[in-house]
Coordinates of C-alpha atoms in Angstrom, one line a residue:
M1 CA 129.8 -162.2 -48.1
V2 CA 127.1 -162.8 -45.8
S3 CA 123.1 -162.5 -46.7
G4 CA 120.9 -162.0 -44.7
P5 CA 117.5 -159.5 -44.6
T6 CA 117.4 -156.3 -46.2
K7 CA 116.8 -153.3 -43.2
G8 CA 113.4 -153.0 -44.9
A9 CA 112.3 -155.9 -44.1
I10 CA 114.3 -156.1 -40.5
E11 CA 111.6 -152.2 -40.3
H12 CA 108.5 -154.0 -41.6
R13 CA 109.2 -156.8 -38.9
I14 CA 110.3 -154.6 -36.4
K15 CA 106.9 -152.6 -36.7
L16 CA 104.7 -155.7 -37.2
K17 CA 105.8 -157.0 -33.9
M18 CA 104.9 -152.9 -32.5
R19 CA 101.9 -153.2 -33.7
E20 CA 101.3 -156.7 -32.0
A21 CA 101.9 -155.7 -28.9
E22 CA 99.5 -152.4 -29.2
E23 CA 96.7 -154.6 -29.9
K24 CA 97.2 -156.7 -27.0
L25 CA 97.6 -154.1 -25.0
A26 CA 94.7 -152.6 -26.0
R27 CA 93.0 -156.1 -25.7
E28 CA 94.3 -156.8 -22.4
I29 CA 93.3 -152.9 -21.1
E30 CA 89.4 -153.4 -22.9
E31 CA 89.4 -156.3 -20.1
R32 CA 90.1 -155.2 -17.8
S33 CA 87.5 -152.2 -18.6
S34 CA 85.2 -154.4 -19.2
R35 CA 82.6 -154.8 -15.9
Q36 CA 81.7 -158.3 -14.9
P37 CA 77.6 -159.5 -15.0
L38 CA 76.6 -158.3 -11.3
G39 CA 75.8 -162.1 -10.1
E40 CA 80.2 -162.0 -10.8
Y41 CA 80.1 -159.9 -7.5
A42 CA 77.5 -161.5 -5.7
Q43 CA 79.8 -164.6 -6.0
R44 CA 83.0 -162.6 -5.1
Y45 CA 80.8 -161.1 -2.3
L46 CA 80.4 -164.4 -0.1
D47 CA 83.6 -165.5 -0.9
G48 CA 85.0 -162.8 0.6
I49 CA 82.1 -163.1 3.4
D50 CA 83.8 -166.5 4.0
A51 CA 87.1 -166.2 4.2
G52 CA 86.5 -163.6 7.2
V53 CA 87.7 -160.8 4.6
L54 CA 84.2 -158.8 4.4
E55 CA 81.9 -157.3 6.2
R56 CA 83.8 -159.3 9.1
E57 CA 83.2 -155.3 11.6
R58 CA 79.6 -157.1 11.6
S59 CA 78.2 -158.7 13.8
S60 CA 77.5 -162.8 12.9
A61 CA 73.8 -162.2 12.9
T62 CA 74.7 -159.1 10.5
R63 CA 76.7 -161.2 8.4
T64 CA 74.5 -163.9 7.7
K65 CA 71.0 -162.2 6.5
Y66 CA 73.8 -160.5 4.2
R67 CA 75.4 -163.6 2.8
Y68 CA 71.9 -164.4 2.5
T69 CA 70.7 -161.6 0.9
A70 CA 73.3 -161.6 -1.6
K71 CA 73.1 -165.0 -2.6
T72 CA 69.2 -165.1 -2.6
Y73 CA 68.6 -161.5 -4.0
A74 CA 71.9 -161.1 -6.1
L75 CA 72.9 -164.4 -7.9
N76 CA 70.1 -165.8 -8.1
S77 CA 68.5 -162.7 -9.0
P78 CA 66.5 -161.9 -13.0
L79 CA 70.0 -159.1 -12.8
A80 CA 72.1 -162.1 -12.0
D81 CA 73.2 -162.6 -15.8
L82 CA 73.5 -158.4 -16.8
K83 CA 76.5 -157.6 -16.6
I84 CA 76.6 -154.5 -14.0
D85 CA 78.1 -151.9 -16.5
D86 CA 74.8 -152.7 -18.5
I87 CA 71.9 -152.2 -15.7
T88 CA 69.9 -150.2 -15.4
R89 CA 67.8 -148.0 -12.4
N90 CA 64.9 -147.9 -14.2
Q91 CA 64.9 -152.5 -14.0
L92 CA 66.7 -151.9 -10.7
T93 CA 63.0 -149.7 -10.2
D94 CA 61.6 -152.6 -11.6
E95 CA 63.0 -155.4 -8.9
L96 CA 62.4 -153.9 -5.8
L97 CA 58.6 -153.1 -7.5
R98 CA 58.8 -157.5 -8.0
L99 CA 59.6 -158.2 -5.0
G100 CA 56.8 -155.9 -3.2
R101 CA 54.8 -157.8 -5.8
E102 CA 55.7 -161.2 -4.1
R103 CA 54.6 -159.1 -0.2
L104 CA 58.9 -158.9 0.1
T105 CA 58.9 -155.6 1.1
G106 CA 61.2 -155.7 4.1
E107 CA 63.9 -157.7 2.9
R108 CA 64.0 -154.4 -0.1
K109 CA 66.8 -152.3 1.9
H110 CA 68.6 -154.8 2.6
V111 CA 69.2 -155.7 -0.8
L112 CA 69.9 -151.6 -1.9
T113 CA 73.0 -152.5 1.1
I114 CA 73.9 -155.6 -1.2
W115 CA 73.5 -153.5 -4.7
R116 CA 75.4 -150.6 -3.3
K117 CA 78.5 -153.2 -1.8
L118 CA 78.7 -155.3 -5.1
W119 CA 79.0 -151.3 -7.0
E120 CA 81.1 -151.1 -3.9
I121 CA 83.7 -153.7 -5.7
A122 CA 82.6 -153.6 -9.8
D123 CA 84.0 -149.7 -9.2
G124 CA 87.1 -151.9 -8.0
D125 CA 87.9 -153.3 -11.4
V126 CA 88.5 -149.8 -12.5
T127 CA 91.4 -147.9 -13.1
D128 CA 90.0 -144.4 -13.5
T129 CA 86.9 -143.1 -12.6
P130 CA 84.1 -145.6 -12.7
P131 CA 80.8 -145.1 -14.2
P132 CA 77.8 -143.2 -13.5
S133 CA 76.5 -145.9 -10.6
P134 CA 72.2 -146.2 -11.5
L135 CA 71.8 -146.2 -7.6
D136 CA 73.0 -143.0 -7.7
R137 CA 69.3 -140.9 -7.3
L138 CA 67.5 -144.2 -6.2
R139 CA 65.1 -144.7 -3.6
L140 CA 62.9 -147.4 -1.6
P141 CA 59.6 -147.6 -4.5
R142 CA 57.4 -146.4 -2.3
D143 CA 53.3 -148.7 -3.4
G144 CA 53.6 -150.5 -0.1
A145 CA 53.2 -146.5 1.8
V146 CA 49.8 -145.5 3.3
S147 CA 49.2 -142.4 2.4
K148 CA 46.3 -140.2 4.2
N149 CA 45.2 -139.1 1.1
P150 CA 44.0 -141.7 -0.6
Q151 CA 44.0 -139.8 -4.0
V152 CA 47.3 -138.9 -4.0
V153 CA 50.1 -140.9 -6.4
H154 CA 53.8 -140.8 -5.5
K155 CA 55.2 -139.5 -8.7
D156 CA 58.0 -142.4 -9.3
R157 CA 55.4 -144.6 -10.2
A158 CA 55.8 -146.7 -13.6
Y159 CA 53.0 -145.7 -15.8
T160 CA 51.6 -148.7 -18.9
D161 CA 50.9 -147.7 -22.2
E162 CA 47.4 -147.6 -21.0
E163 CA 47.5 -144.9 -19.0
I164 CA 49.3 -142.5 -21.6
A165 CA 47.1 -143.6 -24.3
T166 CA 44.5 -142.4 -21.7
L167 CA 46.1 -139.0 -20.5
M168 CA 47.2 -138.2 -24.0
D169 CA 44.1 -138.4 -25.3
T170 CA 41.7 -136.4 -22.4
V171 CA 44.3 -133.8 -22.4
M172 CA 45.0 -133.7 -27.1
N173 CA 40.5 -133.2 -27.1
D174 CA 40.5 -130.3 -23.8
P175 CA 40.2 -127.0 -25.3
R176 CA 41.7 -124.8 -22.3
A177 CA 45.1 -126.7 -23.5
Q178 CA 45.0 -126.4 -26.8
G179 CA 43.9 -122.5 -26.0
N180 CA 47.8 -122.2 -23.8
N181 CA 49.5 -124.9 -26.3
S182 CA 49.6 -127.9 -22.9
S183 CA 48.9 -129.7 -24.8
D184 CA 51.4 -129.9 -27.9
A185 CA 53.7 -129.3 -25.5
I186 CA 53.1 -132.3 -22.9
M187 CA 52.8 -134.7 -26.6
L188 CA 57.1 -133.0 -28.0
L189 CA 57.7 -134.4 -24.2
L190 CA 56.5 -137.8 -24.7
Q191 CA 57.8 -138.0 -28.1
T192 CA 61.2 -136.0 -27.6
G193 CA 62.1 -136.4 -24.4
C194 CA 63.1 -133.4 -23.7
R195 CA 63.1 -131.2 -20.8
I196 CA 60.6 -128.5 -20.4
G197 CA 63.0 -125.5 -21.0
E198 CA 64.3 -126.9 -24.0
I199 CA 60.9 -127.6 -25.5
A200 CA 60.0 -123.7 -24.4
G201 CA 63.1 -122.6 -25.9
L202 CA 62.9 -124.4 -29.1
R203 CA 63.2 -121.9 -32.3
W204 CA 61.8 -122.5 -36.4
Q205 CA 65.5 -122.6 -36.9
D206 CA 66.0 -125.6 -34.9
V207 CA 63.2 -127.8 -36.6
D208 CA 63.3 -129.5 -40.2
L209 CA 60.5 -131.4 -41.5
K210 CA 62.6 -131.5 -44.4
T211 CA 65.5 -134.6 -43.3
D212 CA 64.7 -138.2 -43.0
P213 CA 63.9 -138.7 -40.5
P214 CA 62.9 -135.8 -38.8
A215 CA 65.2 -133.6 -36.8
I216 CA 65.1 -131.0 -33.6
H217 CA 68.1 -129.8 -32.8
L218 CA 69.0 -128.3 -28.8
R219 CA 70.9 -125.1 -29.3
G220 CA 70.5 -122.9 -26.9
Q221 CA 67.6 -121.3 -24.1
I222 CA 65.5 -119.1 -22.5
H223 CA 67.3 -116.8 -19.2
T224 CA 65.9 -114.5 -17.4
E225 CA 68.2 -111.3 -16.4
D226 CA 67.4 -108.2 -15.4
G227 CA 63.6 -109.0 -15.4
E228 CA 63.6 -110.2 -19.3
R229 CA 63.9 -113.3 -21.1
R230 CA 66.2 -113.9 -24.0
W231 CA 67.7 -117.1 -25.6
E232 CA 70.8 -118.1 -25.0
P233 CA 72.7 -120.8 -26.5
R234 CA 73.6 -122.0 -23.4
L235 CA 71.7 -125.4 -21.6
K236 CA 72.5 -128.1 -18.9
S237 CA 75.6 -129.4 -20.4
K238 CA 77.9 -129.7 -23.2
L239 CA 76.0 -133.2 -23.7
S240 CA 72.7 -130.7 -23.8
Y241 CA 73.8 -130.3 -27.2
R242 CA 72.0 -133.0 -29.0
S243 CA 69.6 -133.4 -32.2
I244 CA 66.3 -135.7 -31.4
P245 CA 64.5 -137.4 -34.5
L246 CA 61.2 -137.1 -34.3
T247 CA 58.3 -139.8 -34.6
Q248 CA 55.3 -139.1 -37.2
Q249 CA 53.2 -137.6 -33.7
A250 CA 56.3 -134.6 -32.9
C251 CA 55.7 -133.6 -36.6
E252 CA 52.0 -133.9 -36.6
V253 CA 52.5 -130.8 -33.2
L254 CA 55.5 -128.6 -34.9
K255 CA 53.5 -128.6 -38.3
R256 CA 49.9 -127.6 -36.3
Q257 CA 52.6 -125.3 -34.5
L258 CA 54.0 -123.4 -37.5
S259 CA 50.5 -123.6 -39.1
L260 CA 49.5 -121.3 -36.0
R261 CA 52.2 -119.3 -36.6
M262 CA 51.4 -118.3 -41.0
R263 CA 48.3 -117.2 -39.5
P264 CA 47.9 -113.0 -40.2
G265 CA 49.3 -110.1 -37.5
A266 CA 52.0 -112.8 -36.0
T267 CA 54.2 -111.5 -33.7
D268 CA 58.1 -110.9 -34.3
A269 CA 58.3 -114.1 -30.8
E270 CA 56.3 -117.1 -32.6
M271 CA 57.9 -116.5 -36.2
E272 CA 60.2 -116.6 -33.9
F273 CA 59.6 -119.6 -31.0
V274 CA 57.5 -122.5 -31.1
F275 CA 56.1 -122.6 -28.6
A276 CA 55.6 -118.6 -27.8
T277 CA 53.8 -117.0 -25.0
A278 CA 49.6 -118.4 -25.5
R279 CA 47.9 -114.9 -24.9
T280 CA 50.4 -112.2 -26.3
G281 CA 53.3 -114.1 -28.4
N282 CA 55.6 -112.5 -26.7
V283 CA 59.8 -114.6 -25.9
P284 CA 58.1 -117.6 -24.2
D285 CA 58.2 -118.0 -20.3
P286 CA 59.2 -121.4 -19.0
R287 CA 57.6 -121.2 -16.2
A288 CA 54.6 -120.2 -17.3
L289 CA 54.7 -123.4 -19.6
T290 CA 55.6 -125.0 -16.7
R291 CA 52.6 -124.1 -14.9
S292 CA 50.3 -124.3 -17.7
L293 CA 51.7 -128.1 -18.3
R294 CA 50.7 -129.2 -14.1
R295 CA 46.8 -127.9 -14.5
T296 CA 46.2 -129.4 -18.1
L297 CA 47.9 -132.9 -16.2
S298 CA 46.0 -132.2 -12.8
D299 CA 43.4 -131.0 -14.7
A300 CA 43.6 -134.8 -16.3
G301 CA 43.5 -136.7 -13.2
H302 CA 47.4 -136.7 -13.0
P303 CA 47.6 -133.9 -9.9
E304 CA 51.4 -135.6 -9.2
M305 CA 52.1 -135.7 -12.8
S306 CA 55.1 -133.0 -14.3
S307 CA 57.3 -132.4 -16.8
H308 CA 60.3 -135.1 -15.8
T309 CA 57.6 -137.8 -15.9
F310 CA 57.5 -138.0 -19.5
R311 CA 61.3 -137.7 -19.7
R312 CA 61.5 -140.7 -17.3
I313 CA 59.1 -142.2 -19.6
V314 CA 60.8 -141.4 -23.0
E315 CA 63.9 -142.8 -20.0
R316 CA 62.2 -145.8 -20.0
R317 CA 60.6 -146.5 -23.1
L318 CA 64.3 -146.3 -25.2
E319 CA 65.5 -148.3 -22.2
E320 CA 63.0 -151.7 -23.1
S321 CA 63.6 -151.3 -27.2
G322 CA 67.0 -153.1 -26.1
L323 CA 68.3 -149.2 -27.5
S324 CA 71.8 -149.4 -26.5
R325 CA 72.8 -147.3 -22.7
M326 CA 75.0 -144.7 -25.0
D327 CA 72.6 -144.8 -27.4
R328 CA 69.8 -143.9 -24.4
E329 CA 72.5 -140.9 -22.4
S330 CA 73.1 -139.7 -26.1
L331 CA 69.6 -138.8 -26.6
M332 CA 68.8 -137.9 -23.6
G333 CA 71.8 -135.7 -23.0
N334 CA 71.3 -136.9 -19.4
T335 CA 75.5 -137.5 -18.0
I336 CA 79.3 -135.8 -19.1
Q337 CA 80.8 -139.5 -18.3
V338 CA 80.0 -139.9 -22.4
A339 CA 81.7 -137.3 -23.7
E340 CA 84.5 -138.3 -21.7
R341 CA 84.1 -141.4 -23.0
H342 CA 84.1 -140.2 -26.8
Y343 CA 81.3 -142.0 -27.3
S344 CA 80.5 -141.9 -31.2
T345 CA 77.1 -141.1 -32.0
H346 CA 77.5 -142.4 -35.2
G347 CA 73.8 -144.0 -36.1
V348 CA 71.9 -142.8 -32.9
P349 CA 69.3 -141.4 -35.1
Q350 CA 68.1 -144.2 -36.6
R351 CA 68.4 -146.5 -33.3
A352 CA 66.5 -143.5 -31.9
L353 CA 63.5 -142.9 -34.3
E354 CA 62.7 -147.0 -34.1
A355 CA 63.0 -147.1 -29.8
L356 CA 60.8 -144.5 -30.1
Q357 CA 58.4 -145.4 -32.2
Q358 CA 57.4 -148.1 -30.4
N359 CA 55.2 -148.9 -27.9
Q360 CA 53.3 -145.6 -28.5
N361 CA 50.0 -147.0 -28.9
G362 CA 48.3 -144.4 -31.4
Q363 CA 49.3 -141.4 -29.3

């Protein structure tokens, strides 16, 4: 009688082999989908030019210029060691600003051209739809532009922590801003990175000051149809439905607004919404709140600012804190591609709160 492995042992070995094969395939897919640092794509671009594969339809002078730009401002740039999927629009803007400070403004349009070529090469490494590119809507900074009106400050500039602290001190002590709710709205925008429509549609039932950490839950906003304003569970995108942890300053704003709602004679809208209309206590009017906010910012010496300015400030703060790109996108409700990648936001509230609390300078 010939002895050998049992049927169960054979099945177990087969399962182990299948599991090993699946794990190997998963590793290979992950390696293929993980794109390389910017410098790696710059080197591939240079190799392509040298081999006569890339830019061969260009003139010799153009190829020489592109090669010089790729080598000097991509291969040897501060961004060269960063994986291309981790590079953000803010980092690209900072690099363009750095070139301007070094009196290399004329090189920036060529650098932008080379970046686009490198991202095209990187997109070829992705079998499916490539991730969103930080080059989308990236514009050349206008720090070197000469304005006919020297008082004009372009809205794409970056603000220092000191500038923001001074602005908020002015805004929070402005009686008119306090009266029309714009001071508290601005502070909440600065502390959360919300869109103005999300703030205007915030209801008290969406505010939780007792959890750890406290949070707001964005579930809908005000929509106007047939001249009537009403709250509906509709936001900009699926990813816009999210929870945002609250800093101490954000909690103070909400507690202050809540104390106003506790006064005798509060309207139904004031009992329902955080930012009911200031004078009449009606359903919030996002357009009126936006106008009040712009007027307050102009009075404070920043007519170039808008509600979206604070969203950019928060995005930069989160980025500089080291919060991962996916955490930032989940917190800001930016791109549907995050949802398509089935990214889990577990743990985001605490990490995000730590990031939001950085660089506050007492605001």
